[in-house]
PDB file of C-alpha atoms in Angstrom:
ATOM      1  CA  UNK A 179      34.793 -12.158 -49.505  1.00  0.00           C
ATOM      2  CA  UNK A 180      34.826 -14.916 -46.866  1.00  0.00           C
ATOM      3  CA  UNK A 181      32.632 -17.996 -47.672  1.00  0.00           C
ATOM      4  CA  UNK A 182      31.741 -20.702 -45.308  1.00  0.00           C
ATOM      5  CA  UNK A 183      30.345 -23.782 -46.434  1.00  0.00           C
ATOM      6  CA  UNK A 184      28.499 -26.303 -44.124  1.00  0.00           C
ATOM      7  CA  UNK A 185      28.405 -29.662 -45.916  1.00  0.00           C
ATOM      8  CA  UNK A 186      25.749 -31.832 -44.345  1.00  0.00           C
ATOM      9  CA  UNK A 187      26.611 -34.835 -46.600  1.00  0.00           C
ATOM     10  CA  UNK A 188      26.668 -38.006 -44.261  1.00  0.00           C
ATOM     11  CA  UNK A 189      29.480 -39.726 -46.198  1.00  0.00           C
ATOM     12  CA  UNK A 190      31.976 -38.710 -49.262  1.00  0.00           C
ATOM     13  CA  UNK A 191      30.280 -38.689 -52.585  1.00  0.00           C
ATOM     14  CA  UNK A 192      28.800 -36.715 -55.399  1.00  0.00           C
ATOM     15  CA  UNK A 193      28.044 -33.626 -53.116  1.00  0.00           C
ATOM     16  CA  UNK A 194      31.483 -33.503 -51.755  1.00  0.00           C
ATOM     17  CA  UNK A 195      32.654 -33.697 -55.282  1.00  0.00           C
ATOM     18  CA  UNK A 196      30.610 -30.732 -56.182  1.00  0.00           C
ATOM     19  CA  UNK A 197      31.501 -28.775 -53.487  1.00  0.00           C
ATOM     20  CA  UNK A 198      35.311 -29.136 -54.069  1.00  0.00           C
ATOM     21  CA  UNK A 199      34.796 -27.907 -57.674  1.00  0.00           C
ATOM     22  CA  UNK A 200      32.954 -24.809 -56.211  1.00  0.00           C
ATOM     23  CA  UNK A 201      35.620 -24.265 -53.602  1.00  0.00           C
ATOM     24  CA  UNK A 202      38.073 -24.210 -56.248  1.00  0.00           C
ATOM     25  CA  UNK A 203      36.104 -21.811 -58.526  1.00  0.00           C
ATOM     26  CA  UNK A 204      35.613 -19.200 -55.586  1.00  0.00           C
ATOM     27  CA  UNK A 205      39.238 -19.533 -54.528  1.00  0.00           C
ATOM     28  CA  UNK A 206      40.570 -18.883 -58.258  1.00  0.00           C
ATOM     29  CA  UNK A 207      38.614 -15.703 -57.859  1.00  0.00           C
ATOM     30  CA  UNK A 208      40.408 -14.703 -54.748  1.00  0.00           C
ATOM     31  CA  UNK A 209      37.780 -15.651 -52.121  1.00  0.00           C
ATOM     32  CA  UNK A 210      38.651 -17.165 -49.030  1.00  0.00           C
ATOM     33  CA  UNK A 211      36.463 -20.354 -48.589  1.00  0.00           C
ATOM     34  CA  UNK A 212      36.328 -22.508 -45.212  1.00  0.00           C
ATOM     35  CA  UNK A 213      34.376 -25.928 -45.582  1.00  0.00           C
ATOM     36  CA  UNK A 214      33.100 -27.459 -42.503  1.00  0.00           C
ATOM     37  CA  UNK A 215      32.123 -31.148 -43.055  1.00  0.00           C
ATOM     38  CA  UNK A 216      29.375 -31.640 -40.304  1.00  0.00           C
ATOM     39  CA  UNK A 217      29.935 -35.512 -40.317  1.00  0.00           C
ATOM     40  CA  UNK A 218      33.255 -34.670 -38.864  1.00  0.00           C
ATOM     41  CA  UNK A 219      32.197 -32.491 -36.000  1.00  0.00           C
ATOM     42  CA  UNK A 220      30.855 -33.217 -32.598  1.00  0.00           C
ATOM     43  CA  UNK A 221      27.453 -31.682 -32.566  1.00  0.00           C
ATOM     44  CA  UNK A 222      25.154 -32.586 -29.928  1.00  0.00           C
ATOM     45  CA  UNK A 223      21.669 -32.202 -30.540  1.00  0.00           C
ATOM     46  CA  UNK A 224      19.975 -28.865 -29.359  1.00  0.00           C
ATOM     47  CA  UNK A 225      17.668 -29.700 -26.437  1.00  0.00           C
ATOM     48  CA  UNK A 226      16.117 -26.231 -26.126  1.00  0.00           C
ATOM     49  CA  UNK A 227      17.653 -25.453 -22.593  1.00  0.00           C
ATOM     50  CA  UNK A 228      18.135 -21.767 -23.599  1.00  0.00           C
ATOM     51  CA  UNK A 229      21.492 -21.865 -21.745  1.00  0.00           C
ATOM     52  CA  UNK A 230      22.888 -20.171 -24.783  1.00  0.00           C
ATOM     53  CA  UNK A 231      20.546 -17.162 -23.915  1.00  0.00           C
ATOM     54  CA  UNK A 232      20.869 -17.111 -20.193  1.00  0.00           C
ATOM     55  CA  UNK A 233      23.884 -18.931 -18.930  1.00  0.00           C
ATOM     56  CA  UNK A 234      26.601 -18.667 -21.539  1.00  0.00           C
ATOM     57  CA  UNK A 235      25.206 -15.970 -23.810  1.00  0.00           C
ATOM     58  CA  UNK A 236      26.133 -16.336 -27.433  1.00  0.00           C
ATOM     59  CA  UNK A 237      27.566 -19.691 -26.859  1.00  0.00           C
ATOM     60  CA  UNK A 238      25.999 -23.376 -26.459  1.00  0.00           C
ATOM     61  CA  UNK A 239      26.402 -24.776 -22.907  1.00  0.00           C
ATOM     62  CA  UNK A 240      27.359 -28.229 -24.511  1.00  0.00           C
ATOM     63  CA  UNK A 241      30.837 -26.749 -25.660  1.00  0.00           C
ATOM     64  CA  UNK A 242      30.732 -28.941 -28.686  1.00  0.00           C
ATOM     65  CA  UNK A 243      32.059 -28.015 -32.045  1.00  0.00           C
ATOM     66  CA  UNK A 244      29.044 -25.533 -32.370  1.00  0.00           C
ATOM     67  CA  UNK A 245      31.315 -22.863 -30.944  1.00  0.00           C
ATOM     68  CA  UNK A 246      33.690 -23.290 -34.007  1.00  0.00           C
ATOM     69  CA  UNK A 247      30.822 -23.735 -36.563  1.00  0.00           C
ATOM     70  CA  UNK A 248      28.939 -20.589 -35.216  1.00  0.00           C
ATOM     71  CA  UNK A 249      32.055 -18.435 -35.380  1.00  0.00           C
ATOM     72  CA  UNK A 250      32.769 -19.288 -38.950  1.00  0.00           C
ATOM     73  CA  UNK A 251      29.085 -18.599 -39.895  1.00  0.00           C
ATOM     74  CA  UNK A 252      28.835 -15.330 -38.280  1.00  0.00           C
ATOM     75  CA  UNK A 253      32.066 -13.933 -39.414  1.00  0.00           C
ATOM     76  CA  UNK A 254      31.293 -15.232 -43.146  1.00  0.00           C
ATOM     77  CA  UNK A 255      30.289 -12.645 -45.876  1.00  0.00           C
ATOM     78  CA  UNK A 256      28.266 -15.727 -47.256  1.00  0.00           C
ATOM     79  CA  UNK A 257      27.203 -18.901 -45.874  1.00  0.00           C
ATOM     80  CA  UNK A 258      26.213 -21.976 -47.989  1.00  0.00           C
ATOM     81  CA  UNK A 259      24.031 -24.616 -46.394  1.00  0.00           C
ATOM     82  CA  UNK A 260      24.721 -27.771 -48.465  1.00  0.00           C
ATOM     83  CA  UNK A 261      23.032 -31.104 -47.925  1.00  0.00           C
ATOM     84  CA  UNK A 262      21.521 -34.180 -49.777  1.00  0.00           C
ATOM     85  CA  UNK A 263      17.721 -34.635 -49.336  1.00  0.00           C
ATOM     86  CA  UNK A 264      16.731 -37.439 -47.312  1.00  0.00           C
ATOM     87  CA  UNK A 265      13.162 -38.362 -46.721  1.00  0.00           C
ATOM     88  CA  UNK A 266      12.088 -35.215 -48.510  1.00  0.00           C
ATOM     89  CA  UNK A 267      14.186 -32.838 -46.185  1.00  0.00           C
ATOM     90  CA  UNK A 268      17.928 -31.836 -45.928  1.00  0.00           C
ATOM     91  CA  UNK A 269      19.977 -34.145 -43.904  1.00  0.00           C
ATOM     92  CA  UNK A 270      19.720 -34.656 -40.361  1.00  0.00           C
ATOM     93  CA  UNK A 271      23.298 -33.374 -40.040  1.00  0.00           C
ATOM     94  CA  UNK A 272      22.316 -29.999 -41.613  1.00  0.00           C
ATOM     95  CA  UNK A 273      19.042 -29.592 -39.356  1.00  0.00           C
ATOM     96  CA  UNK A 274      21.273 -30.410 -36.374  1.00  0.00           C
ATOM     97  CA  UNK A 275      23.363 -27.662 -37.342  1.00  0.00           C
ATOM     98  CA  UNK A 276      20.815 -25.297 -37.908  1.00  0.00           C
ATOM     99  CA  UNK A 277      19.266 -25.849 -34.555  1.00  0.00           C
ATOM    100  CA  UNK A 278      22.808 -25.025 -33.105  1.00  0.00           C
ATOM    101  CA  UNK A 279      22.742 -21.568 -34.735  1.00  0.00           C
ATOM    102  CA  UNK A 280      20.311 -20.200 -31.758  1.00  0.00           C
ATOM    103  CA  UNK A 281      23.242 -18.733 -29.898  1.00  0.00           C
ATOM    104  CA  UNK A 282      23.565 -16.175 -32.905  1.00  0.00           C
ATOM    105  CA  UNK A 283      20.432 -14.289 -32.031  1.00  0.00           C
ATOM    106  CA  UNK A 284      19.165 -12.681 -28.734  1.00  0.00           C
ATOM    107  CA  UNK A 285      16.141 -14.153 -26.801  1.00  0.00           C
ATOM    108  CA  UNK A 286      14.372 -10.784 -26.867  1.00  0.00           C
ATOM    109  CA  UNK A 287      11.917 -10.263 -29.662  1.00  0.00           C
ATOM    110  CA  UNK A 288      10.489  -7.547 -32.098  1.00  0.00           C
ATOM    111  CA  UNK A 289       7.924  -7.340 -34.683  1.00  0.00           C
ATOM    112  CA  UNK A 290       9.046  -8.151 -38.349  1.00  0.00           C
ATOM    113  CA  UNK A 291       6.751  -8.113 -41.176  1.00  0.00           C
ATOM    114  CA  UNK A 292       3.759  -8.429 -38.715  1.00  0.00           C
ATOM    115  CA  UNK A 293       5.192 -11.361 -36.926  1.00  0.00           C
ATOM    116  CA  UNK A 294       7.140 -11.641 -33.716  1.00  0.00           C
ATOM    117  CA  UNK A 295      10.909 -12.612 -34.209  1.00  0.00           C
ATOM    118  CA  UNK A 296      14.250 -12.570 -32.273  1.00  0.00           C
ATOM    119  CA  UNK A 297      16.563  -9.651 -31.990  1.00  0.00           C
ATOM    120  CA  UNK A 298      19.876  -9.692 -33.794  1.00  0.00           C
ATOM    121  CA  UNK A 299      23.054 -10.249 -31.546  1.00  0.00           C
ATOM    122  CA  UNK A 300      25.519  -9.204 -33.812  1.00  0.00           C
ATOM    123  CA  UNK A 301      25.384  -6.129 -36.283  1.00  0.00           C
ATOM    124  CA  UNK A 302      26.386  -8.353 -39.278  1.00  0.00           C
ATOM    125  CA  UNK A 303      24.620 -11.428 -40.688  1.00  0.00           C
ATOM    126  CA  UNK A 304      25.844 -13.092 -43.640  1.00  0.00           C
ATOM    127  CA  UNK A 305      24.160 -13.689 -47.207  1.00  0.00           C
ATOM    128  CA  UNK A 306      22.835 -17.219 -47.217  1.00  0.00           C
ATOM    129  CA  UNK A 307      22.094 -19.979 -50.017  1.00  0.00           C
ATOM    130  CA  UNK A 308      20.822 -23.385 -49.988  1.00  0.00           C
ATOM    131  CA  UNK A 309      22.377 -26.267 -52.263  1.00  0.00           C
ATOM    132  CA  UNK A 310      20.524 -29.448 -52.269  1.00  0.00           C
ATOM    133  CA  UNK A 311      21.248 -32.853 -53.701  1.00  0.00           C
ATOM    134  CA  UNK A 312      17.952 -34.547 -54.948  1.00  0.00           C
ATOM    135  CA  UNK A 313      16.899 -37.943 -54.190  1.00  0.00           C
ATOM    136  CA  UNK A 314      15.555 -40.371 -56.830  1.00  0.00           C
ATOM    137  CA  UNK A 315      11.615 -39.119 -55.956  1.00  0.00           C
ATOM    138  CA  UNK A 316      12.298 -35.576 -55.592  1.00  0.00           C
ATOM    139  CA  UNK A 317       9.861 -33.207 -57.392  1.00  0.00           C
ATOM    140  CA  UNK A 318       9.425 -29.400 -57.720  1.00  0.00           C
ATOM    141  CA  UNK A 319       6.744 -29.586 -55.055  1.00  0.00           C
ATOM    142  CA  UNK A 320       9.512 -31.196 -52.533  1.00  0.00           C
ATOM    143  CA  UNK A 321      12.175 -28.328 -53.495  1.00  0.00           C
ATOM    144  CA  UNK A 322       9.496 -25.680 -52.910  1.00  0.00           C
ATOM    145  CA  UNK A 323       8.540 -26.778 -49.537  1.00  0.00           C
ATOM    146  CA  UNK A 324      12.249 -26.912 -48.605  1.00  0.00           C
ATOM    147  CA  UNK A 325      12.902 -23.327 -49.844  1.00  0.00           C
ATOM    148  CA  UNK A 326      10.019 -22.040 -48.081  1.00  0.00           C
ATOM    149  CA  UNK A 327      10.943 -23.449 -44.627  1.00  0.00           C
ATOM    150  CA  UNK A 328      14.465 -22.187 -45.263  1.00  0.00           C
ATOM    151  CA  UNK A 329      13.307 -18.741 -46.345  1.00  0.00           C
ATOM    152  CA  UNK A 330      11.737 -18.473 -42.996  1.00  0.00           C
ATOM    153  CA  UNK A 331      14.727 -19.843 -41.026  1.00  0.00           C
ATOM    154  CA  UNK A 332      16.951 -17.322 -42.722  1.00  0.00           C
ATOM    155  CA  UNK A 333      14.522 -14.305 -41.600  1.00  0.00           C
ATOM    156  CA  UNK A 334      14.981 -15.744 -37.885  1.00  0.00           C
ATOM    157  CA  UNK A 335      18.539 -15.343 -38.350  1.00  0.00           C
ATOM    158  CA  UNK A 336      18.402 -11.838 -39.598  1.00  0.00           C
ATOM    159  CA  UNK A 337      19.149 -12.383 -43.059  1.00  0.00           C
ATOM    160  CA  UNK A 338      17.400 -13.707 -46.263  1.00  0.00           C
ATOM    161  CA  UNK A 339      17.815 -16.678 -48.289  1.00  0.00           C
ATOM    162  CA  UNK A 340      18.947 -15.583 -51.771  1.00  0.00           C
ATOM    163  CA  UNK A 341      18.658 -19.033 -53.515  1.00  0.00           C
ATOM    164  CA  UNK A 342      17.723 -22.666 -53.281  1.00  0.00           C
ATOM    165  CA  UNK A 343      19.636 -24.636 -55.791  1.00  0.00           C
ATOM    166  CA  UNK A 344      20.203 -28.340 -56.744  1.00  0.00           C
ATOM    167  CA  UNK A 345      23.568 -29.851 -57.679  1.00  0.00           C
ATOM    168  CA  UNK A 346      22.223 -29.984 -61.233  1.00  0.00           C
ATOM    169  CA  UNK A 347      23.036 -26.437 -61.254  1.00  0.00           C
ATOM    170  CA  UNK A 348      26.651 -25.766 -63.107  1.00  0.00           C
ATOM    171  CA  UNK A 349      29.224 -24.938 -60.514  1.00  0.00           C
ATOM    172  CA  UNK A 350      30.254 -21.660 -62.497  1.00  0.00           C
ATOM    173  CA  UNK A 351      26.755 -20.411 -62.336  1.00  0.00           C
ATOM    174  CA  UNK A 352      26.512 -21.153 -58.508  1.00  0.00           C
ATOM    175  CA  UNK A 353      29.786 -19.485 -57.836  1.00  0.00           C
ATOM    176  CA  UNK A 354      28.402 -16.406 -59.684  1.00  0.00           C
ATOM    177  CA  UNK A 355      25.232 -16.477 -57.498  1.00  0.00           C
ATOM    178  CA  UNK A 356      27.513 -16.533 -54.367  1.00  0.00           C
ATOM    179  CA  UNK A 357      29.849 -13.714 -55.390  1.00  0.00           C
ATOM    180  CA  UNK A 358      27.254 -11.406 -56.730  1.00  0.00           C
ATOM    181  CA  UNK A 359      24.519 -10.032 -54.192  1.00  0.00           C
ATOM    182  CA  UNK A 360      21.023 -10.903 -55.526  1.00  0.00           C
ATOM    183  CA  UNK A 361      18.773  -7.901 -56.270  1.00  0.00           C
ATOM    184  CA  UNK A 362      15.955  -9.853 -54.727  1.00  0.00           C
ATOM    185  CA  UNK A 363      15.847 -12.775 -52.181  1.00  0.00           C
ATOM    186  CA  UNK A 364      13.533 -15.734 -52.247  1.00  0.00           C
ATOM    187  CA  UNK A 365       9.991 -14.669 -51.223  1.00  0.00           C
ATOM    188  CA  UNK A 366       8.541 -15.709 -47.841  1.00  0.00           C
ATOM    189  CA  UNK A 367       5.975 -18.251 -48.262  1.00  0.00           C
ATOM    190  CA  UNK A 368       2.255 -17.262 -48.300  1.00  0.00           C
ATOM    191  CA  UNK A 369       0.363 -18.298 -44.943  1.00  0.00           C
ATOM    192  CA  UNK A 370      -1.339 -21.513 -45.526  1.00  0.00           C
ATOM    193  CA  UNK A 371      -4.857 -22.303 -44.788  1.00  0.00           C
ATOM    194  CA  UNK A 372      -6.122 -25.218 -42.643  1.00  0.00           C
ATOM    195  CA  UNK A 373      -6.268 -28.655 -44.280  1.00  0.00           C
ATOM    196  CA  UNK A 374      -9.425 -30.282 -44.716  1.00  0.00           C
ATOM    197  CA  UNK A 375      -8.496 -33.728 -43.486  1.00  0.00           C
ATOM    198  CA  UNK A 376     -10.098 -37.034 -44.178  1.00  0.00           C
ATOM    199  CA  UNK A 377     -12.544 -39.417 -42.538  1.00  0.00           C
ATOM    200  CA  UNK A 378     -11.046 -42.564 -41.049  1.00  0.00           C
ATOM    201  CA  UNK A 379     -12.200 -45.546 -39.286  1.00  0.00           C
ATOM    202  CA  UNK A 380     -11.394 -45.079 -35.529  1.00  0.00           C
ATOM    203  CA  UNK A 381      -8.301 -46.901 -34.587  1.00  0.00           C
ATOM    204  CA  UNK A 382      -8.271 -49.381 -31.630  1.00  0.00           C
ATOM    205  CA  UNK A 383      -4.716 -48.297 -30.499  1.00  0.00           C
ATOM    206  CA  UNK A 384      -2.513 -45.250 -30.763  1.00  0.00           C
ATOM    207  CA  UNK A 385       1.269 -45.177 -31.036  1.00  0.00           C
ATOM    208  CA  UNK A 386       2.611 -41.849 -29.951  1.00  0.00           C
ATOM    209  CA  UNK A 387       6.118 -40.481 -30.976  1.00  0.00           C
ATOM    210  CA  UNK A 388       7.490 -37.742 -28.552  1.00  0.00           C
ATOM    211  CA  UNK A 389       9.755 -35.593 -30.694  1.00  0.00           C
ATOM    212  CA  UNK A 390      10.568 -33.242 -27.879  1.00  0.00           C
ATOM    213  CA  UNK A 391      14.460 -33.035 -27.441  1.00  0.00           C
ATOM    214  CA  UNK A 392      13.731 -32.815 -23.767  1.00  0.00           C
ATOM    215  CA  UNK A 393      12.388 -36.376 -23.755  1.00  0.00           C
ATOM    216  CA  UNK A 394       9.827 -36.959 -21.176  1.00  0.00           C
ATOM    217  CA  UNK A 395      10.072 -33.464 -19.496  1.00  0.00           C
ATOM    218  CA  UNK A 396       9.389 -31.544 -22.516  1.00  0.00           C
ATOM    219  CA  UNK A 397       5.806 -29.613 -23.118  1.00  0.00           C
ATOM    220  CA  UNK A 398       5.274 -32.133 -26.217  1.00  0.00           C
ATOM    221  CA  UNK A 399       4.642 -35.121 -23.858  1.00  0.00           C
ATOM    222  CA  UNK A 400       1.977 -33.147 -22.148  1.00  0.00           C
ATOM    223  CA  UNK A 401      -0.138 -32.661 -25.347  1.00  0.00           C
ATOM    224  CA  UNK A 402       0.405 -36.328 -26.424  1.00  0.00           C
ATOM    225  CA  UNK A 403      -0.664 -37.529 -22.750  1.00  0.00           C
ATOM    226  CA  UNK A 404      -3.888 -35.492 -22.991  1.00  0.00           C
ATOM    227  CA  UNK A 405      -4.379 -37.186 -26.580  1.00  0.00           C
ATOM    228  CA  UNK A 406      -4.193 -40.531 -25.318  1.00  0.00           C
ATOM    229  CA  UNK A 407      -6.472 -39.469 -22.395  1.00  0.00           C
ATOM    230  CA  UNK A 408      -9.032 -38.203 -24.495  1.00  0.00           C
ATOM    231  CA  UNK A 409      -8.682 -41.385 -26.904  1.00  0.00           C
ATOM    232  CA  UNK A 410      -9.486 -43.472 -23.901  1.00  0.00           C
ATOM    233  CA  UNK A 411      -8.136 -46.621 -25.706  1.00  0.00           C
ATOM    234  CA  UNK A 412      -4.830 -48.352 -25.296  1.00  0.00           C
ATOM    235  CA  UNK A 413      -1.739 -46.434 -26.326  1.00  0.00           C
ATOM    236  CA  UNK A 414       2.226 -46.496 -26.155  1.00  0.00           C
ATOM    237  CA  UNK A 415       4.635 -43.527 -26.268  1.00  0.00           C
ATOM    238  CA  UNK A 416       8.064 -43.469 -27.395  1.00  0.00           C
ATOM    239  CA  UNK A 417      10.616 -40.834 -26.913  1.00  0.00           C
ATOM    240  CA  UNK A 418      12.764 -39.964 -29.925  1.00  0.00           C
ATOM    241  CA  UNK A 419      15.612 -38.464 -27.865  1.00  0.00           C
ATOM    242  CA  UNK A 420      16.465 -41.917 -26.683  1.00  0.00           C
ATOM    243  CA  UNK A 421      18.676 -42.713 -29.757  1.00  0.00           C
ATOM    244  CA  UNK A 422      19.700 -46.283 -28.799  1.00  0.00           C
ATOM    245  CA  UNK A 423      15.999 -47.014 -29.053  1.00  0.00           C
ATOM    246  CA  UNK A 424      15.552 -46.006 -32.555  1.00  0.00           C
ATOM    247  CA  UNK A 425      15.637 -49.533 -34.218  1.00  0.00           C
ATOM    248  CA  UNK A 426      12.793 -50.569 -31.932  1.00  0.00           C
ATOM    249  CA  UNK A 427      10.921 -47.268 -32.592  1.00  0.00           C
ATOM    250  CA  UNK A 428      10.917 -48.109 -36.331  1.00  0.00           C
ATOM    251  CA  UNK A 429       9.377 -51.390 -35.641  1.00  0.00           C
ATOM    252  CA  UNK A 430       6.863 -49.880 -33.426  1.00  0.00           C
ATOM    253  CA  UNK A 431       5.987 -47.393 -36.277  1.00  0.00           C
ATOM    254  CA  UNK A 432       5.933 -50.254 -38.899  1.00  0.00           C
ATOM    255  CA  UNK A 433       3.283 -52.145 -36.905  1.00  0.00           C
ATOM    256  CA  UNK A 434       1.477 -49.158 -35.519  1.00  0.00           C
ATOM    257  CA  UNK A 435      -2.307 -48.765 -36.683  1.00  0.00           C
ATOM    258  CA  UNK A 436      -2.513 -45.160 -36.040  1.00  0.00           C
ATOM    259  CA  UNK A 437       0.878 -43.182 -35.360  1.00  0.00           C
ATOM    260  CA  UNK A 438       0.857 -39.690 -33.937  1.00  0.00           C
ATOM    261  CA  UNK A 439       4.115 -37.767 -34.158  1.00  0.00           C
ATOM    262  CA  UNK A 440       4.401 -34.711 -31.855  1.00  0.00           C
ATOM    263  CA  UNK A 441       7.359 -32.325 -31.689  1.00  0.00           C
ATOM    264  CA  UNK A 442       8.063 -28.330 -31.015  1.00  0.00           C
ATOM    265  CA  UNK A 443       9.483 -26.326 -33.767  1.00  0.00           C
ATOM    266  CA  UNK A 444      13.280 -25.745 -33.817  1.00  0.00           C
ATOM    267  CA  UNK A 445      14.362 -23.128 -36.527  1.00  0.00           C
ATOM    268  CA  UNK A 446      10.768 -23.490 -38.380  1.00  0.00           C
ATOM    269  CA  UNK A 447      11.011 -27.331 -38.752  1.00  0.00           C
ATOM    270  CA  UNK A 448      11.239 -30.391 -36.739  1.00  0.00           C
ATOM    271  CA  UNK A 449      14.233 -30.819 -34.347  1.00  0.00           C
ATOM    272  CA  UNK A 450      17.313 -32.707 -35.455  1.00  0.00           C
ATOM    273  CA  UNK A 451      16.264 -35.785 -33.232  1.00  0.00           C
ATOM    274  CA  UNK A 452      13.028 -35.909 -35.123  1.00  0.00           C
ATOM    275  CA  UNK A 453      14.656 -35.759 -38.504  1.00  0.00           C
ATOM    276  CA  UNK A 454      16.909 -38.572 -37.231  1.00  0.00           C
ATOM    277  CA  UNK A 455      14.040 -40.754 -36.682  1.00  0.00           C
ATOM    278  CA  UNK A 456      12.288 -39.903 -40.065  1.00  0.00           C
ATOM    279  CA  UNK A 457      15.570 -40.871 -41.904  1.00  0.00           C
ATOM    280  CA  UNK A 458      15.565 -44.154 -39.986  1.00  0.00           C
ATOM    281  CA  UNK A 459      12.153 -44.808 -41.368  1.00  0.00           C
ATOM    282  CA  UNK A 460      13.251 -44.706 -45.006  1.00  0.00           C
ATOM    283  CA  UNK A 461      13.715 -48.562 -45.329  1.00  0.00           C
ATOM    284  CA  UNK A 462       9.788 -48.628 -44.705  1.00  0.00           C
ATOM    285  CA  UNK A 463       9.044 -46.540 -47.893  1.00  0.00           C
TER     286      UNK A 463
END
C-alpha cells in the first residue's frame, strides 16, 4: 500500500517524532510511505482564480510545489493529513495545502446526498485520515468541529474521512487504522440551524477584515462595503492577503470596537490567508 503523509507542523517537534514512529511502523509491515513536510515546500496561497480548471486543467497555474504534492496525494492508497491545532483549527500550513487540492476535482457539478458537489477528475481517490496534535485548551467540542469540517472536505474530494484522532493515540493503533479499511467512515455533520445572536450596544466604528485571497478585487469586499454603507458611521477595511501588513492588522484588531471578518469558503472552511491571520492573533488570547 502507498501511504502519503502531509505534515502540517510548522517546526520539528513532537508531531514530527510521532510521525517518524508511524512511518517506521508502516514500513515494517511492507508499506511504502512518502512524507511531505509542508514547511519545506513552496506552496503559494490558492487565490480562487480557477486556472486549474480552465487554463491548466488539473494543475495549479502557480506551478509551485503543489504539483508534486497533489501527484503524491492522488496516487496514494491512503493520505494522512497531520497537523497541530492552532487557535482551534489545524495549522495554516495544512489549510493552505488543502486549498491547493482543488485541481484534483472537476469544475463540473453533480448531486451528492442532496447537495451540489464537484465531479471527480480521476477514477481513484485515496482513503483519508486526520491526525491532530492538541493545544493546551483543546476540548472534545473543538475536536468534533474539526472532524465535522474535514468530513465535508473529504466528501468534496470524492472520498470519506475514516478517522480524526490525536497524537495521544498509540502509534500501533493508528497504523492499524491506516492499513485496515474502516467498515464505516465518520458521519457527515448534521445541518446546523441559525444562531440566536445577542443584543449589543451599537458600536461607533467598524473595523472590517477582508479575507478574500483576491484582495480588493474579490466578492467579499463588495459585501463588506455594503455593510459599512448600511452602518453609516466611520469604518476601516484591511485586506488579509497583504501578508506584509499582518502585524499592523493584528494591532487594528486589538484596538477595534467591533471587528467583522468576511471571507469565502475554501474547501469548507476559511482560506489559508485567513487562517494565517487567525494564528497571528494568538498573542491576544
